[in-house]
Amino acid sequence: MKEIVVLSGKGGTGKTSIVGSFAVLAQGKVLADCDVDAADLHLLLKPSVKEETEFWSGQVAVIDEEKCTQCGLCQEVCRFEAIDDFKVDSISCEGCSFCYHVCPAEAITMKESLSGNWFVSETRYGSLVHARLGIAQENSGKLVAVVRQKAKQIAENQGIDYIITDGPPGIGCPVISSLSGASLALLVAEPTLSGIHDLDRVIDVCHHFDIPATVCINKYDINEQNSCQIENYCLGQGVEVAAKIPFDNVVTEALIRGLPVVEYSQNKVTQEIKTLWQEVYRSVGSPKKILNRG
Amino acid sequence: MIISVASGKGGTGKTLVATSMALSLKDKGKVQLLDCDVEEPNAHIFIKPVLIRKEAVSIPIPKVDETRCNYCGKCAEVCAYNAIAVIKEKVLVFPELCHGCGACSYLCPEAAISEEGKEIGLVEIGSSNGMEFVHGKLNVGEAMAPPVIRKVKEHINPKRTVIVDVSPGTSCPVVESIKGSDFCLLVTEPTPFGLSDLVLAVEVARKLKVPCGVVINRTGLGDGKVDDYCYGEGIPILLTIPLDSGIAYLYSRGTPLVEGIPKWKETFLQLFSNIKEIVDGRDSQD
């Protein structure tokens, strides 16, 4: 099985629009939305939810006012500034249980917290596993791991060879969780100085975890000089630039209509995304040995 | 006053708004800009600060003195993150899982655990033409952004107007960055993705009890549903920025909007005074 993860470092470079189009172009795949903080792929793929599961993860400390002697030890040991005036701020609490273990009055209990939900859905393009992290919740990395695991399980059960994952922005916890052990990272870059800076960091993350990467420059004609710089930089890093997609309002028009852009329009953007998919498909290699003799 | 600039969705123009507002204000008063997007900090590209000091950010991870340890397993039992395990006569520490809470070392009956710092990032402090500037950088391969964000925020100067550039999303790094702000400016775009993520970002601000207002970037590009949502929820739309290839080009080169097109300065000063009015209005109600 091959798992392609689409990342970018910088947000808003076009990951979800590209994954939405891959959903149309790729045959035999399971889709996964690992941007669990701010999932958007469902807005393009219009899934019908088949299975919804609560995601219980982590704990939060609760102080029983009746038992509390106000000794202040919990406040003293907490390193997350989560206890003030003998009350726990559930948003700041990281669930370490230190206070629970030290409280001499046994006034503190640890409560499991509902951190979100995850879904298995059907779409016109195949199965989609997606999730919604609760507002201001922790453990996005763990929820990402659950989404990936479920996508793999579906692929295995149905004999599907590819998983295409829409990843989160950044380089931290949910990105690491989306990337580890993947077959290929497709990095969507934009030709801005911020975009170049962020691409550099996300390529370093791929190197760090030893994941092969390939780059796509989106809206390359916003600043062709910067695009050139990205190409040179990638050459130096031994990373292929698989496609250069021009800026075009059709991408947004398609989005407004809730359609993947390759279904909405037949123009240069669509052509380039098709080329990109072929390149990604080629780079990731065949999951099975195919006897291909003419 | 502390104003954080957040968005939910990435790439909507947080850094554009945060840097433009900070640069517009710096001639009028004392400003400090904090870049709390420690995974992908970009504000420095526009501000071009002179960085004068670096501070390493580390989290305390357990160090076990095996000559004292009797392998009782207390540390593994109390660790909520499975970051320490005792297997027969061996204690294994998994630094990447450790949150640095300190429970294991405090609770070890043999006092066999001390703590050592594990570097996960750094904070750089500098200035640019009288504006104070601080940003944090999470080391590549490290998962936990909040300790780096906390370290950046330790540098908040209460005598200044503080502008905080926040990372995209709605989880711990965003919460850590917005927490304690007097106002949260949410930057979005008029598309279904922009709207969907704005709704989540508004919920974060409300949960943190921080009043918020919206900036719609790239207007003219999408639909009117973000406007409808804001009117429905009673959230003020404080600024709209049109879709404009000139603005995009300046951004791509790292040129601050208010330097490339100086007439924007007035607009951002107005934005600030509108925010100030909202915040002062709330304070006088309290």
XYZ file of C-alpha atoms in Angstrom:
580
model
C 0.000 0.000 0.000
C 1.232 3.483 -0.840
C 0.391 6.555 1.169
C 0.737 10.002 -0.384
C 0.605 12.907 2.074
C 0.063 16.456 0.831
C 1.783 19.076 3.007
C 2.937 22.648 2.611
C 4.419 24.185 5.750
C 2.685 27.468 5.011
C -1.103 27.365 5.117
C -3.392 28.289 2.255
C -1.105 27.241 -0.588
C -3.713 24.955 -2.160
C -3.332 21.534 -0.508
C -7.037 20.817 -0.260
C -7.832 21.983 -3.796
C -5.143 19.645 -5.106
C -6.265 16.682 -2.988
C -9.849 17.323 -4.146
C -8.680 17.053 -7.735
C -6.604 13.945 -7.012
C -9.794 12.400 -5.627
C -11.250 12.702 -9.139
C -8.126 11.651 -11.021
C -6.873 8.706 -8.942
C -8.418 5.289 -9.380
C -8.713 2.976 -6.387
C -7.809 5.018 -3.334
C -8.961 5.876 0.159
C -8.949 9.576 1.044
C -7.964 10.895 4.466
C -8.257 14.442 5.810
C -5.584 14.833 8.460
C -6.059 18.576 8.916
C -8.195 17.755 11.932
C -8.090 21.307 13.356
C -9.657 22.908 10.329
C -10.800 20.157 7.982
C -12.089 21.368 4.617
C -11.845 18.457 2.184
C -15.443 17.450 2.934
C -16.603 20.775 1.456
C -15.389 19.578 -1.958
C -16.157 15.868 -1.718
C -19.645 16.131 -0.158
C -19.379 12.945 1.876
C -22.266 11.013 3.336
C -21.211 9.921 6.803
C -21.494 6.166 7.348
C -19.842 5.880 10.714
C -19.216 8.458 13.438
C -16.991 7.733 16.427
C -16.244 9.822 19.481
C -12.584 10.531 20.116
C -11.856 10.371 23.815
C -8.328 11.353 24.543
C -6.447 12.789 27.420
C -7.708 13.854 30.787
C -8.491 17.038 32.638
C -8.107 17.612 36.373
C -11.173 18.522 38.423
C -10.992 19.838 41.999
C -13.716 18.878 44.439
C -14.408 22.098 46.359
C -15.801 20.201 49.341
C -12.622 18.219 49.874
C -10.134 20.938 48.927
C -8.293 22.412 51.929
C -6.805 25.200 49.830
C -3.260 24.179 50.691
C -2.088 25.363 47.285
C 0.235 22.457 46.518
C -1.509 21.703 43.203
C -1.016 25.276 42.074
C 2.626 25.133 43.101
C 3.469 21.966 41.145
C 1.474 22.709 37.970
C 3.802 23.826 35.201
C 1.034 24.732 32.776
C -0.459 27.547 34.855
C -3.723 25.638 34.749
C -4.733 26.082 38.391
C -5.707 29.424 39.778
C -7.703 30.164 42.899
C -8.163 26.387 43.483
C -9.923 25.971 40.170
C -8.665 24.175 37.068
C -8.647 25.981 33.747
C -9.569 23.038 31.540
C -8.142 24.747 28.445
C -4.673 25.113 29.970
C -4.665 21.721 31.711
C -2.462 19.251 29.819
C -3.771 16.296 31.799
C -0.416 15.350 33.354
C -2.075 14.275 36.648
C 0.746 15.750 38.742
C -1.787 17.632 40.903
C -3.915 14.501 41.271
C -0.925 12.545 42.582
C 0.232 15.179 45.088
C -3.053 16.442 46.531
C -2.951 15.544 50.257
C -6.734 15.851 50.560
C -7.430 13.583 47.572
C -9.638 16.343 46.265
C -8.569 16.018 42.638
C -9.913 13.557 40.103
C -8.903 13.124 36.472
C -11.786 13.114 34.004
C -11.542 11.710 30.489
C -12.213 14.403 27.932
C -14.079 14.169 24.658
C -11.604 15.698 22.231
C -13.488 15.334 18.973
C -15.132 12.979 16.503
C -13.975 11.049 13.507
C -15.966 9.845 10.540
C -15.906 7.206 7.844
C -17.796 8.508 4.832
C -18.630 7.590 1.290
C -18.085 10.056 -1.538
C -18.488 9.891 -5.298
C -14.752 9.285 -5.421
C -14.385 6.569 -2.809
C -14.150 6.317 0.965
C -13.097 9.325 3.027
C -11.893 9.246 6.622
C -12.069 12.637 8.296
C -12.329 14.143 11.754
C -13.254 17.160 13.780
C -11.103 18.103 16.717
C -13.111 19.753 19.475
C -12.607 23.497 19.818
C -9.418 24.342 21.702
C -8.663 20.660 22.261
C -5.310 18.971 22.499
C -4.110 15.729 21.014
C -4.508 16.639 17.354
C -1.535 14.340 16.660
C -3.343 11.371 18.193
C -6.508 12.088 16.230
C -4.440 12.260 13.025
C -2.990 8.845 13.890
C -6.520 7.453 14.324
C -7.627 8.844 10.945
C -4.603 7.352 9.184
C -5.018 3.996 10.875
C -8.670 3.806 9.878
C -7.860 4.762 6.270
C -5.258 1.995 6.131
C -7.683 -0.511 7.553
C -10.305 0.340 4.916
C -7.695 0.131 2.156
C -6.543 -3.276 3.413
C -10.048 -4.674 3.758
C -11.053 -3.545 0.307
C -7.784 -4.386 -1.424
C -7.130 -0.730 -2.290
C -3.542 0.235 -3.054
C -3.429 3.987 -2.450
C -4.189 6.393 0.359
C -4.218 10.103 -0.422
C -3.975 12.311 2.636
C -4.680 16.029 2.980
C -2.241 17.200 5.619
C -2.222 20.101 8.086
C -0.065 23.242 7.780
C 3.009 23.772 9.938
C 5.759 21.373 10.965
C 4.656 20.385 14.495
C 2.703 17.631 16.162
C -0.114 16.929 13.628
C 2.292 17.227 10.673
C 4.735 14.747 12.173
C 1.826 12.446 12.924
C 0.560 12.731 9.305
C 3.967 12.159 7.777
C 5.665 9.381 9.703
C 5.982 6.247 7.624
C 4.278 7.696 4.513
C 5.453 6.663 1.027
C 5.684 10.153 -0.426
C 5.149 13.744 0.669
C 3.825 16.126 -1.961
C 4.770 19.636 -0.873
C 2.629 22.452 -2.259
C 4.636 25.668 -2.340
C 3.778 29.208 -3.358
C 6.329 31.567 -4.912
C 6.453 34.096 -2.077
C 9.380 34.679 0.264
C 7.202 33.331 3.100
C 6.365 30.296 0.971
C 10.036 29.642 0.206
C 10.992 29.972 3.872
C 8.247 27.558 4.917
C 9.013 25.062 2.140
C 12.593 24.932 3.346
C 11.406 23.957 6.856
C 8.955 21.316 5.667
C 11.595 19.757 3.361
C 13.857 19.553 6.427
C 11.065 17.732 8.271
C 10.785 15.216 5.384
C 14.557 14.683 5.447
C 14.452 14.335 9.226
C 11.901 11.517 9.036
C 13.420 10.118 5.852
C 10.283 10.520 3.715
C 10.764 11.086 -0.029
C 9.351 14.424 -1.149
C 8.263 16.021 -4.384
C 7.272 19.659 -4.860
C 4.509 21.408 -6.762
C 4.631 25.199 -7.188
C 1.124 26.610 -7.047
C 0.282 30.035 -8.553
C 3.827 30.013 -9.972
C 3.184 33.079 -12.134
C 2.478 35.385 -9.158
C 6.244 35.827 -8.993
C 8.220 33.877 -11.605
C 11.542 34.947 -10.171
C 10.638 33.363 -6.843
C 9.401 30.247 -8.676
C 12.790 30.009 -10.329
C 14.416 30.300 -6.927
C 12.258 27.414 -5.644
C 13.276 25.277 -8.623
C 16.965 25.955 -8.022
C 16.588 25.318 -4.335
C 14.811 21.989 -4.971
C 17.518 20.980 -7.426
C 20.092 21.550 -4.691
C 18.039 19.515 -2.222
C 17.566 16.644 -4.670
C 13.811 17.192 -4.649
C 11.867 17.081 -7.911
C 9.505 19.905 -8.943
C 6.694 17.841 -10.418
C 4.433 20.641 -11.676
C 3.922 24.399 -11.871
C 0.297 25.432 -11.630
C -0.621 28.943 -12.842
C -2.822 31.347 -10.871
C -6.386 31.279 -12.102
C -9.687 32.389 -10.575
C -11.301 29.131 -11.733
C -9.831 27.439 -8.652
C -11.896 29.721 -6.415
C -14.927 29.562 -8.700
C -14.847 25.763 -8.460
C -14.511 25.997 -4.698
C -17.533 28.305 -4.434
C -19.524 25.688 -6.366
C -18.179 22.962 -4.105
C -16.426 21.097 -6.926
C -12.873 19.846 -7.405
C -11.338 22.154 -10.012
C -10.612 19.366 -12.518
C -14.353 18.653 -12.662
C -15.278 22.286 -13.031
C -13.026 23.460 -15.799
C -10.758 22.273 -18.580
C -7.939 24.766 -18.752
C -4.241 25.085 -17.976
C -4.769 24.627 -14.239
C -6.597 21.371 -14.849
C -3.944 20.195 -17.304
C -1.164 20.910 -14.854
C -2.937 19.141 -11.974
C -3.346 16.093 -14.243
C 0.377 16.179 -15.026
C 1.058 16.518 -11.312
C -1.024 13.461 -10.489
C 0.771 11.410 -13.173
C 4.138 12.506 -11.779
C 3.110 11.719 -8.201
C 1.741 8.349 -9.304
C 5.004 7.605 -11.091
C 7.210 8.750 -8.159
C 5.323 6.784 -5.564
C 5.778 3.642 -7.620
C 3.617 0.623 -7.981
C 2.419 -1.043 -4.804
C 2.660 -4.469 -6.408
C 5.025 -6.029 -8.812
C 3.384 -5.652 -12.170
C 4.583 -7.813 -15.004
C 4.579 -5.318 -17.770
C 5.779 -6.980 -20.913
C 4.530 -5.704 -24.211
C -3.326 46.271 24.836
C -2.666 42.898 23.243
C -4.205 42.162 19.823
C -3.787 38.688 18.366
C -4.202 38.025 14.655
C -5.520 34.524 13.923
C -7.528 32.786 11.212
C -8.332 29.082 11.381
C -7.487 28.657 7.710
C -3.897 29.183 6.663
C -2.740 31.633 4.035
C -5.564 34.120 4.510
C -3.272 37.040 5.296
C -2.583 37.001 9.046
C 1.020 38.055 8.634
C 0.013 40.712 6.085
C -2.437 42.220 8.590
C -0.209 41.844 11.670
C 2.862 43.408 10.031
C 0.858 46.177 8.341
C -0.840 47.176 11.564
C 2.406 47.082 13.535
C 4.282 49.156 10.955
C 1.444 51.687 10.715
C 1.370 52.130 14.483
C 5.059 52.426 15.097
C 5.252 56.113 14.184
C 2.328 56.881 16.469
C 3.351 55.039 19.577
C 5.215 52.151 21.086
C 4.623 48.834 19.376
C 5.799 45.310 19.913
C 5.261 42.555 17.342
C 5.368 38.921 18.467
C 5.412 36.144 15.884
C 3.872 33.162 17.683
C 3.610 31.027 14.535
C 6.659 29.157 15.760
C 6.264 26.324 13.249
C 6.453 28.626 10.253
C 7.396 32.141 11.401
C 7.303 34.666 8.558
C 6.830 38.129 10.061
C 10.604 38.736 10.117
C 10.649 38.522 6.304
C 8.575 41.725 6.205
C 9.881 43.489 9.318
C 13.566 42.719 8.665
C 14.494 43.158 12.327
C 17.982 43.391 13.735
C 18.082 40.399 16.065
C 20.148 41.117 19.124
C 19.548 38.154 21.414
C 18.759 34.456 21.198
C 17.337 32.273 23.935
C 17.124 28.510 23.704
C 13.775 26.977 24.637
C 14.005 23.682 26.380
C 11.622 21.445 28.216
C 12.745 19.547 31.308
C 12.940 15.817 30.663
C 13.745 13.172 33.273
C 17.249 11.888 33.807
C 17.408 8.721 35.863
C 20.274 8.011 38.224
C 20.471 4.230 37.898
C 22.642 3.942 41.016
C 19.700 5.182 43.092
C 16.835 3.673 41.113
C 15.309 0.500 42.523
C 12.997 -0.001 39.511
C 9.842 0.352 41.581
C 7.984 1.654 38.544
C 6.382 4.682 40.247
C 7.595 7.039 37.504
C 6.012 4.971 34.737
C 2.812 4.699 36.739
C 2.407 8.453 37.198
C 3.445 9.527 33.697
C 0.294 10.426 31.761
C 2.122 10.429 28.434
C 3.881 7.031 28.533
C 7.158 8.898 28.268
C 8.942 6.749 30.827
C 8.883 2.958 31.107
C 10.470 0.512 33.511
C 11.314 -2.858 32.028
C 12.912 -5.233 34.530
C 16.103 -3.457 35.555
C 16.062 -0.741 32.962
C 14.339 2.657 32.795
C 13.584 3.953 29.323
C 12.815 7.636 28.695
C 11.069 8.732 25.483
C 11.846 12.455 25.273
C 9.550 13.054 22.280
C 6.519 12.011 24.373
C 7.490 13.965 27.498
C 5.544 17.161 28.271
C 7.985 18.189 30.993
C 5.375 18.189 33.765
C 7.892 17.099 36.399
C 5.646 14.543 38.117
C 8.094 11.629 37.815
C 11.030 13.415 39.404
C 8.934 14.898 42.217
C 7.212 11.618 43.019
C 10.179 9.235 42.743
C 10.478 7.658 46.222
C 14.240 7.204 45.797
C 14.884 10.732 44.513
C 16.591 9.063 41.576
C 15.193 11.354 38.897
C 16.555 14.761 38.107
C 15.634 16.852 35.097
C 17.721 18.015 32.202
C 16.774 20.483 29.527
C 16.024 19.218 26.043
C 16.205 21.969 23.498
C 13.103 22.133 21.301
C 13.401 25.587 19.789
C 14.606 29.115 20.230
C 13.344 32.641 20.733
C 14.987 35.596 18.982
C 14.602 39.144 20.215
C 15.325 42.253 18.207
C 13.946 45.465 16.853
C 13.229 47.303 13.641
C 13.214 51.104 13.604
C 12.011 51.385 17.163
C 9.541 48.521 16.985
C 10.262 45.673 19.377
C 10.207 42.298 17.701
C 10.198 38.765 19.154
C 9.679 35.462 17.379
C 10.044 31.792 18.179
C 11.206 28.885 16.075
C 10.342 25.282 16.785
C 13.216 22.956 15.899
C 12.605 20.725 12.882
C 11.396 17.317 14.029
C 9.975 18.602 17.317
C 6.231 18.226 17.881
C 5.394 20.598 20.720
C 4.941 24.245 19.791
C 3.233 25.551 22.987
C 6.374 25.749 25.178
C 8.074 27.874 22.492
C 4.985 30.088 22.244
C 4.907 30.511 26.046
C 8.553 31.607 25.920
C 7.819 34.186 23.198
C 4.943 35.550 25.277
C 7.144 35.928 28.345
C 8.627 38.876 26.459
C 5.333 40.759 26.257
C 6.009 44.382 27.142
C 2.897 45.735 28.901
C 3.948 49.309 28.146
C 3.488 48.732 24.433
C 0.714 47.948 22.023
C 1.374 44.264 21.421
C 0.445 42.545 18.160
C 0.598 38.750 18.094
C 0.813 36.830 14.803
C -0.799 33.400 15.370
C -0.439 30.083 13.519
C -3.350 28.630 11.510
C -5.677 26.024 13.030
C -7.735 25.804 16.221
C -5.747 23.550 18.556
C -3.158 24.023 21.313
C -0.702 26.402 19.558
C -3.563 28.724 18.583
C -5.084 28.647 22.065
C -1.687 29.316 23.646
C -1.125 32.306 21.350
C -4.561 33.952 21.703
C -4.897 33.378 25.456
C -4.629 36.634 27.392
C -5.309 38.903 24.401
C -7.625 41.889 24.730
C -8.845 41.401 21.186
C -8.546 38.793 18.461
C -8.611 39.804 14.827
C -9.674 36.912 12.580
C -8.480 37.107 9.004
C -10.454 35.141 6.454
C -11.293 34.974 2.761
C -14.746 34.915 1.154
C -14.705 31.228 0.161
C -16.334 28.109 1.646
C -12.959 27.084 3.171
C -12.489 30.558 4.619
C -15.978 30.533 6.132
C -15.775 27.003 7.530
C -12.494 27.750 9.300
C -13.648 31.211 10.459
C -16.590 29.604 12.268
C -14.123 27.391 14.168
C -11.796 30.297 14.938
C -14.711 32.352 16.319
C -15.545 29.439 18.617
C -11.950 29.395 19.893
C -12.033 33.132 20.624
C -15.372 32.769 22.395
C -14.149 29.850 24.457
C -11.185 31.974 25.542
C -13.547 34.915 26.203
C -11.591 37.181 23.879
C -13.713 39.602 21.805
C -13.152 39.265 18.078
C -13.613 41.046 14.780
C -13.074 39.978 11.199
C -10.854 41.063 8.325
C -11.949 39.730 4.929
C -9.030 39.455 2.552
C -9.237 39.061 -1.239
C -12.773 40.393 -1.526
C -14.246 40.225 -4.983
C -12.994 36.697 -5.345
C -15.638 34.611 -3.652
C -19.191 34.805 -2.376
C -20.971 36.839 0.305
C -21.457 34.073 2.847
C -18.736 35.260 5.213
C -20.504 38.651 5.407
C -23.827 36.926 6.085
C -22.298 34.833 8.835
C -20.696 37.857 10.521
C -23.932 39.874 10.417
C -25.857 36.901 11.796
C -23.428 36.401 14.660
C -22.977 40.094 15.408
C -19.255 39.984 14.680
C -17.922 43.272 13.320
C -16.218 43.226 9.911
C -13.452 45.711 10.591
C -11.603 45.701 7.290
C -11.832 44.327 3.766
C -8.823 44.000 1.487
C -9.533 43.487 -2.227
C -8.080 40.734 -4.386
C -5.310 42.659 -6.074
C -2.325 41.344 -7.997
C -0.300 44.357 -6.828
C -0.829 43.441 -3.161
C -0.024 39.796 -3.912
C 3.172 40.775 -5.703
C 4.365 42.977 -2.807
C 3.632 40.131 -0.418
C 5.534 37.649 -2.602
C 8.630 39.865 -2.397
C 8.431 40.354 1.343
C 7.594 44.064 0.974
C 5.205 45.258 3.690
C 1.923 46.489 2.210
C 2.129 49.854 3.986
C 5.574 50.472 2.529
C 4.672 49.397 -1.004
C 1.352 51.278 -1.032
C 1.631 53.914 1.754
C -2.031 54.940 1.594
C -2.867 51.667 3.383
C -1.255 53.056 6.531
C -4.269 55.265 7.197
C -6.580 52.229 6.794
C -4.633 50.185 9.318
C -4.534 53.081 11.801
C -8.304 53.288 11.460
C -8.538 49.523 12.018
C -6.523 49.912 15.197
C -8.636 52.766 16.508
C -11.803 50.744 15.825
C -10.368 47.850 17.813
C -9.336 50.200 20.616
C -12.840 51.591 20.763
C -14.319 48.100 21.126
C -11.817 47.120 23.828
C -12.183 50.405 25.756
C -15.975 50.113 25.486
C -15.851 46.664 27.063
C -13.494 47.810 29.810
C -15.781 50.667 30.798
C -18.702 48.212 31.016
C -16.817 46.040 33.510
